[in-house]
Amino acid sequence: MAPRKKRKMTAGEEDAKMKRTRSGSRHYSSSSAHIESSAAFSIKRCQAWFHEYTDEENLLGPEGMEKFCEDIGVEPENIVMLVVAWELEAEQRGFFTLEEWMKGMTKLQTDSPRKVQGKLDFMRSLLNDPPTFKKIYRYAFDFARDKEQRSMDIDTAKIMLTLLLGRQWELFSSFHHFLEQSKYRVINKDQWCNILEFSRAIRSDLSNYDEDGAWPVMLDEFVEWLHSRQQLQQQGNCSSSSSSTSC
């Protein structure tokens, strides 16, 4: 019996077959990426990853930190790096110990740059939760200060305050200017913590500020300084106005 001739596919059938092939290929590629990013956490792989960033056995320093940031696609000055440090419970800015790394990365279940990248949106979201932000803010003081000092030097404080409050406190630019011209050379922890509380509790027009409240002297001086500036500005506006009766 002669073999049956295979029916030639129509153009439409060929297109459909090619689409199924491409779809299957995309599904395979997507599945492979998912498997790679969701592979089980490995302590051995996590420890080996740590040693990619350090020449010393148990300490990741500034050079290694720069490479780590590059691998996860984040600038070292990005606030999410503060959240990473907080998750690792790191004690010193610019450094991770092996113990901190292993404890924190195990908690996060991350043993590769890809897995950390997958957690970045979650860590950024923590900054939008007021109680968690408060914990990170308080942690930042001990993290950033010189460990030989109980207070934080004013230059470091300005950098950290800009990072933490620069985009969310309406009076921050005024407060930053106040610090620049003030006599303060350090900020202690009580002042640091109260700056956050002040930024949350006091309206930008200072209408609910109570001069008999229990704010640190620094913040009382800030309010006094700001009132003085506002008065000088009003006087300046009056002087330049063509009609002094409006003042």
PDB file of N, CA and C in Angstrom, residues 3-62:
ATOM      1  N   PRO A   3       2.381   4.866   0.681  1.00  0.00           N
ATOM      2  CA  PRO A   3       2.246   5.752   1.858  1.00  0.00           C
ATOM      3  C   PRO A   3       1.424   6.981   1.522  1.00  0.00           C
ATOM      4  N   ARG A   4       0.662   7.404   2.556  1.00  0.00           N
ATOM      5  CA  ARG A   4      -0.188   8.585   2.358  1.00  0.00           C
ATOM      6  C   ARG A   4       0.673   9.840   2.357  1.00  0.00           C
ATOM      7  N   LYS A   5       0.372  10.740   1.460  1.00  0.00           N
ATOM      8  CA  LYS A   5       1.076  12.015   1.420  1.00  0.00           C
ATOM      9  C   LYS A   5       0.634  12.880   2.586  1.00  0.00           C
ATOM     10  N   LYS A   6       1.624  13.504   3.224  1.00  0.00           N
ATOM     11  CA  LYS A   6       1.313  14.408   4.339  1.00  0.00           C
ATOM     12  C   LYS A   6       0.692  15.686   3.802  1.00  0.00           C
ATOM     13  N   ARG A   7      -0.450  16.049   4.379  1.00  0.00           N
ATOM     14  CA  ARG A   7      -1.167  17.231   3.902  1.00  0.00           C
ATOM     15  C   ARG A   7      -0.355  18.472   4.199  1.00  0.00           C
ATOM     16  N   LYS A   8      -0.212  19.321   3.203  1.00  0.00           N
ATOM     17  CA  LYS A   8       0.523  20.563   3.361  1.00  0.00           C
ATOM     18  C   LYS A   8      -0.286  21.539   4.197  1.00  0.00           C
ATOM     19  N   MET A   9       0.363  22.153   5.210  1.00  0.00           N
ATOM     20  CA  MET A   9      -0.337  23.094   6.078  1.00  0.00           C
ATOM     21  C   MET A   9      -0.617  24.376   5.334  1.00  0.00           C
ATOM     22  N   THR A  10      -1.727  24.950   5.680  1.00  0.00           N
ATOM     23  CA  THR A  10      -2.058  26.256   5.118  1.00  0.00           C
ATOM     24  C   THR A  10      -1.212  27.313   5.806  1.00  0.00           C
ATOM     25  N   ALA A  11      -1.190  28.511   5.232  1.00  0.00           N
ATOM     26  CA  ALA A  11      -0.412  29.611   5.821  1.00  0.00           C
ATOM     27  C   ALA A  11      -0.900  29.934   7.223  1.00  0.00           C
ATOM     28  N   GLY A  12      -2.202  29.858   7.427  1.00  0.00           N
ATOM     29  CA  GLY A  12      -2.764  30.146   8.750  1.00  0.00           C
ATOM     30  C   GLY A  12      -2.345  29.132   9.781  1.00  0.00           C
ATOM     31  N   GLU A  13      -2.292  27.850   9.371  1.00  0.00           N
ATOM     32  CA  GLU A  13      -1.889  26.794  10.293  1.00  0.00           C
ATOM     33  C   GLU A  13      -0.406  26.922  10.658  1.00  0.00           C
ATOM     34  N   GLU A  14       0.433  27.324   9.669  1.00  0.00           N
ATOM     35  CA  GLU A  14       1.852  27.518   9.942  1.00  0.00           C
ATOM     36  C   GLU A  14       2.077  28.650  10.939  1.00  0.00           C
ATOM     37  N   ASP A  15       1.320  29.751  10.785  1.00  0.00           N
ATOM     38  CA  ASP A  15       1.428  30.872  11.722  1.00  0.00           C
ATOM     39  C   ASP A  15       1.061  30.438  13.123  1.00  0.00           C
ATOM     40  N   ALA A  16      -0.016  29.650  13.236  1.00  0.00           N
ATOM     41  CA  ALA A  16      -0.476  29.194  14.553  1.00  0.00           C
ATOM     42  C   ALA A  16       0.574  28.316  15.224  1.00  0.00           C
ATOM     43  N   LYS A  17       1.222  27.446  14.401  1.00  0.00           N
ATOM     44  CA  LYS A  17       2.257  26.569  14.945  1.00  0.00           C
ATOM     45  C   LYS A  17       3.446  27.369  15.458  1.00  0.00           C
ATOM     46  N   MET A  18       3.853  28.381  14.675  1.00  0.00           N
ATOM     47  CA  MET A  18       4.985  29.223  15.086  1.00  0.00           C
ATOM     48  C   MET A  18       4.685  29.971  16.363  1.00  0.00           C
ATOM     49  N   LYS A  19       3.430  30.461  16.532  1.00  0.00           N
ATOM     50  CA  LYS A  19       3.042  31.168  17.751  1.00  0.00           C
ATOM     51  C   LYS A  19       3.113  30.242  18.958  1.00  0.00           C
ATOM     52  N   ARG A  20       2.655  28.962  18.767  1.00  0.00           N
ATOM     53  CA  ARG A  20       2.709  28.005  19.875  1.00  0.00           C
ATOM     54  C   ARG A  20       4.156  27.731  20.280  1.00  0.00           C
ATOM     55  N   THR A  21       5.037  27.654  19.262  1.00  0.00           N
ATOM     56  CA  THR A  21       6.456  27.393  19.540  1.00  0.00           C
ATOM     57  C   THR A  21       7.088  28.539  20.309  1.00  0.00           C
ATOM     58  N   ARG A  22       6.795  29.782  19.849  1.00  0.00           N
ATOM     59  CA  ARG A  22       7.344  30.951  20.542  1.00  0.00           C
ATOM     60  C   ARG A  22       6.804  31.058  21.958  1.00  0.00           C
ATOM     61  N   SER A  23       5.511  30.777  22.120  1.00  0.00           N
ATOM     62  CA  SER A  23       4.892  30.836  23.439  1.00  0.00           C
ATOM     63  C   SER A  23       5.531  29.842  24.380  1.00  0.00           C
ATOM     64  N   GLY A  24       5.784  28.623  23.851  1.00  0.00           N
ATOM     65  CA  GLY A  24       6.413  27.606  24.678  1.00  0.00           C
ATOM     66  C   GLY A  24       7.821  28.001  25.076  1.00  0.00           C
ATOM     67  N   SER A  25       8.531  28.638  24.139  1.00  0.00           N
ATOM     68  CA  SER A  25       9.894  29.085  24.415  1.00  0.00           C
ATOM     69  C   SER A  25       9.905  30.156  25.486  1.00  0.00           C
ATOM     70  N   ARG A  26       8.950  31.125  25.386  1.00  0.00           N
ATOM     71  CA  ARG A  26       8.879  32.178  26.394  1.00  0.00           C
ATOM     72  C   ARG A  26       8.534  31.606  27.753  1.00  0.00           C
ATOM     73  N   HIS A  27       7.631  30.635  27.787  1.00  0.00           N
ATOM     74  CA  HIS A  27       7.230  30.015  29.058  1.00  0.00           C
ATOM     75  C   HIS A  27       8.422  29.324  29.705  1.00  0.00           C
ATOM     76  N   TYR A  28       9.230  28.632  28.875  1.00  0.00           N
ATOM     77  CA  TYR A  28      10.403  27.940  29.389  1.00  0.00           C
ATOM     78  C   TYR A  28      11.408  28.931  29.969  1.00  0.00           C
ATOM     79  N   SER A  29      11.635  30.038  29.233  1.00  0.00           N
ATOM     80  CA  SER A  29      12.577  31.054  29.689  1.00  0.00           C
ATOM     81  C   SER A  29      12.118  31.683  30.987  1.00  0.00           C
ATOM     82  N   SER A  30      10.820  32.022  31.064  1.00  0.00           N
ATOM     83  CA  SER A  30      10.265  32.627  32.265  1.00  0.00           C
ATOM     84  C   SER A  30      10.363  31.675  33.444  1.00  0.00           C
ATOM     85  N   SER A  31      10.085  30.390  33.183  1.00  0.00           N
ATOM     86  CA  SER A  31      10.139  29.399  34.257  1.00  0.00           C
ATOM     87  C   SER A  31      11.556  29.247  34.769  1.00  0.00           C
ATOM     88  N   SER A  32      12.530  29.294  33.849  1.00  0.00           N
ATOM     89  CA  SER A  32      13.935  29.161  34.256  1.00  0.00           C
ATOM     90  C   SER A  32      14.348  30.303  35.158  1.00  0.00           C
ATOM     91  N   ALA A  33      13.933  31.541  34.789  1.00  0.00           N
ATOM     92  CA  ALA A  33      14.269  32.704  35.602  1.00  0.00           C
ATOM     93  C   ALA A  33      13.619  32.613  36.968  1.00  0.00           C
ATOM     94  N   HIS A  34      12.369  32.113  37.000  1.00  0.00           N
ATOM     95  CA  HIS A  34      11.659  31.990  38.271  1.00  0.00           C
ATOM     96  C   HIS A  34      12.353  30.979  39.172  1.00  0.00           C
ATOM     97  N   ILE A  35      12.776  29.859  38.572  1.00  0.00           N
ATOM     98  CA  ILE A  35      13.456  28.824  39.348  1.00  0.00           C
ATOM     99  C   ILE A  35      14.743  29.376  39.931  1.00  0.00           C
ATOM    100  N   GLU A  36      15.483  30.181  39.121  1.00  0.00           N
ATOM    101  CA  GLU A  36      16.747  30.753  39.575  1.00  0.00           C
ATOM    102  C   GLU A  36      16.539  31.693  40.745  1.00  0.00           C
ATOM    103  N   SER A  37      15.485  32.549  40.673  1.00  0.00           N
ATOM    104  CA  SER A  37      15.276  33.548  41.716  1.00  0.00           C
ATOM    105  C   SER A  37      14.621  32.971  42.960  1.00  0.00           C
ATOM    106  N   SER A  38      13.956  31.814  42.821  1.00  0.00           N
ATOM    107  CA  SER A  38      13.249  31.239  43.969  1.00  0.00           C
ATOM    108  C   SER A  38      13.918  29.973  44.482  1.00  0.00           C
ATOM    109  N   ALA A  39      15.157  29.716  44.040  1.00  0.00           N
ATOM    110  CA  ALA A  39      15.877  28.537  44.515  1.00  0.00           C
ATOM    111  C   ALA A  39      16.023  28.613  46.033  1.00  0.00           C
ATOM    112  N   ALA A  40      16.054  27.457  46.659  1.00  0.00           N
ATOM    113  CA  ALA A  40      16.118  27.401  48.116  1.00  0.00           C
ATOM    114  C   ALA A  40      17.353  28.129  48.636  1.00  0.00           C
ATOM    115  N   PHE A  41      17.178  28.835  49.747  1.00  0.00           N
ATOM    116  CA  PHE A  41      18.280  29.567  50.374  1.00  0.00           C
ATOM    117  C   PHE A  41      19.366  28.596  50.807  1.00  0.00           C
ATOM    118  N   SER A  42      20.613  28.977  50.547  1.00  0.00           N
ATOM    119  CA  SER A  42      21.750  28.130  50.899  1.00  0.00           C
ATOM    120  C   SER A  42      22.721  28.915  51.781  1.00  0.00           C
ATOM    121  N   ILE A  43      22.962  28.418  52.975  1.00  0.00           N
ATOM    122  CA  ILE A  43      23.928  29.059  53.886  1.00  0.00           C
ATOM    123  C   ILE A  43      25.317  29.053  53.274  1.00  0.00           C
ATOM    124  N   LYS A  44      25.677  27.946  52.639  1.00  0.00           N
ATOM    125  CA  LYS A  44      26.995  27.833  52.021  1.00  0.00           C
ATOM    126  C   LYS A  44      27.155  28.859  50.902  1.00  0.00           C
ATOM    127  N   ARG A  45      26.118  29.003  50.068  1.00  0.00           N
ATOM    128  CA  ARG A  45      26.177  29.961  48.967  1.00  0.00           C
ATOM    129  C   ARG A  45      26.202  31.401  49.497  1.00  0.00           C
ATOM    130  N   CYS A  46      25.468  31.647  50.572  1.00  0.00           N
ATOM    131  CA  CYS A  46      25.421  32.976  51.180  1.00  0.00           C
ATOM    132  C   CYS A  46      26.795  33.368  51.735  1.00  0.00           C
ATOM    133  N   GLN A  47      27.455  32.438  52.388  1.00  0.00           N
ATOM    134  CA  GLN A  47      28.775  32.716  52.955  1.00  0.00           C
ATOM    135  C   GLN A  47      29.805  32.921  51.847  1.00  0.00           C
ATOM    136  N   ALA A  48      29.731  32.112  50.794  1.00  0.00           N
ATOM    137  CA  ALA A  48      30.650  32.277  49.668  1.00  0.00           C
ATOM    138  C   ALA A  48      30.428  33.631  49.003  1.00  0.00           C
ATOM    139  N   TRP A  49      29.182  34.059  48.929  1.00  0.00           N
ATOM    140  CA  TRP A  49      28.841  35.364  48.345  1.00  0.00           C
ATOM    141  C   TRP A  49      29.476  36.489  49.158  1.00  0.00           C
ATOM    142  N   PHE A  50      29.422  36.390  50.486  1.00  0.00           N
ATOM    143  CA  PHE A  50      30.036  37.389  51.362  1.00  0.00           C
ATOM    144  C   PHE A  50      31.520  37.549  51.040  1.00  0.00           C
ATOM    145  N   HIS A  51      32.205  36.431  50.865  1.00  0.00           N
ATOM    146  CA  HIS A  51      33.658  36.476  50.663  1.00  0.00           C
ATOM    147  C   HIS A  51      34.041  36.997  49.280  1.00  0.00           C
ATOM    148  N   GLU A  52      33.074  37.173  48.391  1.00  0.00           N
ATOM    149  CA  GLU A  52      33.362  37.816  47.102  1.00  0.00           C
ATOM    150  C   GLU A  52      33.674  39.306  47.293  1.00  0.00           C
ATOM    151  N   TYR A  53      33.271  39.860  48.447  1.00  0.00           N
ATOM    152  CA  TYR A  53      33.405  41.293  48.680  1.00  0.00           C
ATOM    153  C   TYR A  53      34.486  41.655  49.692  1.00  0.00           C
ATOM    154  N   THR A  54      35.257  40.691  50.139  1.00  0.00           N
ATOM    155  CA  THR A  54      36.210  41.008  51.191  1.00  0.00           C
ATOM    156  C   THR A  54      37.498  40.215  51.065  1.00  0.00           C
ATOM    157  N   ASP A  55      38.599  40.876  51.435  1.00  0.00           N
ATOM    158  CA  ASP A  55      39.889  40.196  51.519  1.00  0.00           C
ATOM    159  C   ASP A  55      40.129  39.680  52.933  1.00  0.00           C
ATOM    160  N   GLU A  56      39.437  40.319  53.887  1.00  0.00           N
ATOM    161  CA  GLU A  56      39.537  39.859  55.270  1.00  0.00           C
ATOM    162  C   GLU A  56      38.495  38.778  55.512  1.00  0.00           C
ATOM    163  N   GLU A  57      38.779  37.920  56.450  1.00  0.00           N
ATOM    164  CA  GLU A  57      37.934  36.739  56.637  1.00  0.00           C
ATOM    165  C   GLU A  57      36.517  37.083  57.081  1.00  0.00           C
ATOM    166  N   ASN A  58      36.379  38.041  57.994  1.00  0.00           N
ATOM    167  CA  ASN A  58      35.070  38.265  58.602  1.00  0.00           C
ATOM    168  C   ASN A  58      34.555  39.697  58.498  1.00  0.00           C
ATOM    169  N   LEU A  59      35.127  40.495  57.597  1.00  0.00           N
ATOM    170  CA  LEU A  59      34.708  41.895  57.533  1.00  0.00           C
ATOM    171  C   LEU A  59      34.612  42.386  56.090  1.00  0.00           C
ATOM    172  N   LEU A  60      33.432  42.904  55.754  1.00  0.00           N
ATOM    173  CA  LEU A  60      33.206  43.533  54.449  1.00  0.00           C
ATOM    174  C   LEU A  60      33.345  45.037  54.651  1.00  0.00           C
ATOM    175  N   GLY A  61      34.307  45.663  53.967  1.00  0.00           N
ATOM    176  CA  GLY A  61      34.592  47.077  54.158  1.00  0.00           C
ATOM    177  C   GLY A  61      34.083  47.958  53.035  1.00  0.00           C
ATOM    178  N   PRO A  62      34.506  49.220  53.001  1.00  0.00           N
ATOM    179  CA  PRO A  62      33.996  50.189  52.027  1.00  0.00           C
ATOM    180  C   PRO A  62      34.133  49.759  50.567  1.00  0.00           C
TER     181      PRO A  62
END
